[in-house]
Amino acid sequence: MCIEIPKVNYDSLVGIESSSSLEMRERVVEARKLQSKRFEGLPFNVNAKIDERHIKEFCHLGRKENEFMEKAYAKYYLSPRRYHKVLKLARTLADLERKHDIEIDHLAGALNYTRFFDIYERG
């Protein structure tokens, strides 16, 4: 996962509360527990390790989400491998929000975090 982090000005920096890191850590720990429970009995225990034959089961998309990814697949010339990476990252983003279903915001976030499409966008 790659994200561009803009420079933080000093005024913003001194206003950041230290509890935000603790809250994020708690969300990550909870998401990891959820994933371990979800994948119990399987040879993987985190979303990043979901194998191709389990993608549809654990990264199921609704109609609107599927339409969104169909457009992204064509627009950004996604390979099947990259498409699956985006789905797994979107599943993780949904888990961090304690959402059962992957939503368009999760898919858009996953596409944005991978930032690969800027390089390959044609036209």
Coordinates of C-alpha atoms in Angstrom, one line a residue:
M1 CA 0.0 0.0 0.0
C2 CA 1.3 3.4 -0.9
I3 CA -0.1 6.8 0.0
E4 CA 1.1 10.3 -0.5
I5 CA 1.4 12.2 2.8
P6 CA 1.4 16.0 2.4
K7 CA 3.7 18.1 4.6
V8 CA 2.1 18.9 7.9
N9 CA 2.4 22.5 9.1
Y10 CA 3.5 23.2 12.7
D11 CA 0.1 24.5 13.9
S12 CA -1.6 21.3 12.8
L13 CA 1.2 19.2 14.3
V14 CA 0.9 20.7 17.8
G15 CA -2.9 20.2 17.7
I16 CA -2.7 16.5 17.1
E17 CA -3.9 14.4 20.1
S18 CA -1.8 11.4 21.0
S19 CA -5.0 9.4 21.6
S20 CA -5.6 9.2 17.8
S21 CA -2.7 6.7 17.5
L22 CA -4.1 4.6 20.3
E23 CA -7.6 4.6 18.8
M24 CA -6.2 3.5 15.4
R25 CA -4.2 0.8 17.1
E26 CA -7.3 -0.5 18.8
R27 CA -9.2 -0.5 15.4
V28 CA -6.3 -2.5 13.9
V29 CA -6.3 -5.0 16.7
E30 CA -10.0 -5.5 16.4
A31 CA -9.8 -5.9 12.6
R32 CA -7.1 -8.5 13.0
K33 CA -9.2 -10.4 15.6
L34 CA -12.2 -10.3 13.1
Q35 CA -10.0 -11.6 10.3
S36 CA -8.6 -14.4 12.5
K37 CA -12.1 -15.5 13.4
R38 CA -13.4 -15.2 9.8
F39 CA -10.6 -17.4 8.4
E40 CA -10.5 -19.9 11.2
G41 CA -9.6 -23.3 9.8
L42 CA -8.2 -21.8 6.6
P43 CA -4.5 -21.7 5.7
F44 CA -4.4 -17.9 6.1
N45 CA -5.6 -15.5 8.8
V46 CA -5.4 -12.0 7.3
N47 CA -7.1 -10.4 4.3
A48 CA -3.8 -9.9 2.5
K49 CA -3.3 -13.6 2.3
I50 CA -6.7 -14.5 0.9
D51 CA -6.1 -16.8 -2.1
E52 CA -7.7 -16.4 -5.4
R53 CA -10.3 -19.2 -4.9
H54 CA -11.6 -17.5 -1.8
I55 CA -11.8 -13.9 -3.1
K56 CA -15.5 -14.1 -4.1
E57 CA -16.5 -15.6 -0.8
F58 CA -14.7 -13.0 1.4
C59 CA -14.6 -10.0 -0.9
H60 CA -18.1 -10.2 -2.3
L61 CA -19.3 -7.0 -4.0
G62 CA -22.9 -5.8 -4.2
R63 CA -24.3 -4.6 -7.6
K64 CA -23.2 -1.0 -7.2
E65 CA -19.8 -1.9 -6.0
N66 CA -19.4 -4.4 -8.8
E67 CA -20.3 -1.7 -11.3
F68 CA -17.8 0.7 -9.7
M69 CA -15.0 -1.9 -10.0
E70 CA -15.9 -2.8 -13.5
K71 CA -15.4 0.9 -14.5
A72 CA -12.2 1.1 -12.5
Y73 CA -10.9 -2.2 -14.1
A74 CA -11.4 -0.7 -17.6
K75 CA -10.3 2.9 -16.8
Y76 CA -7.1 2.0 -14.9
Y77 CA -6.2 -1.0 -17.0
L78 CA -6.1 -3.3 -13.9
S79 CA -4.5 -6.7 -14.2
P80 CA -6.4 -9.5 -12.5
R81 CA -3.7 -9.6 -9.8
R82 CA -4.0 -5.9 -9.1
Y83 CA -7.8 -6.2 -9.1
H84 CA -7.6 -8.9 -6.4
K85 CA -5.2 -6.7 -4.3
V86 CA -7.6 -3.8 -4.4
L87 CA -10.4 -6.1 -3.3
K88 CA -8.4 -7.5 -0.4
L89 CA -7.4 -4.0 0.7
A90 CA -11.0 -2.8 0.4
R91 CA -12.0 -5.8 2.7
T92 CA -9.4 -4.5 5.2
L93 CA -10.8 -1.0 5.1
A94 CA -14.3 -2.3 5.7
D95 CA -13.0 -4.4 8.6
L96 CA -11.4 -1.3 10.2
E97 CA -14.8 0.4 10.1
R98 CA -16.5 -2.8 11.4
K99 CA -18.6 -3.1 8.2
H100 CA -19.8 -6.5 7.0
D101 CA -20.0 -5.4 3.4
I102 CA -17.4 -3.8 1.2
E103 CA -18.7 -0.4 0.1
I104 CA -17.8 1.9 -2.8
D105 CA -15.9 4.1 -0.3
H106 CA -13.7 1.2 0.7
L107 CA -13.0 0.3 -3.0
A108 CA -12.2 4.0 -3.8
G109 CA -9.9 4.1 -0.8
A110 CA -8.1 0.9 -1.8
L111 CA -7.6 2.3 -5.4
N112 CA -6.3 5.6 -3.9
Y113 CA -4.0 3.9 -1.4
T114 CA -2.4 1.8 -4.1
R115 CA -1.8 4.9 -6.2
F116 CA -0.6 2.7 -9.1
F117 CA -3.2 3.9 -11.5
D118 CA -1.6 7.4 -12.0
I119 CA 1.3 5.7 -13.7
Y120 CA -0.8 3.6 -16.1
E121 CA -3.6 5.9 -16.9
R122 CA -3.7 6.4 -20.6
G123 CA -5.3 9.6 -22.0

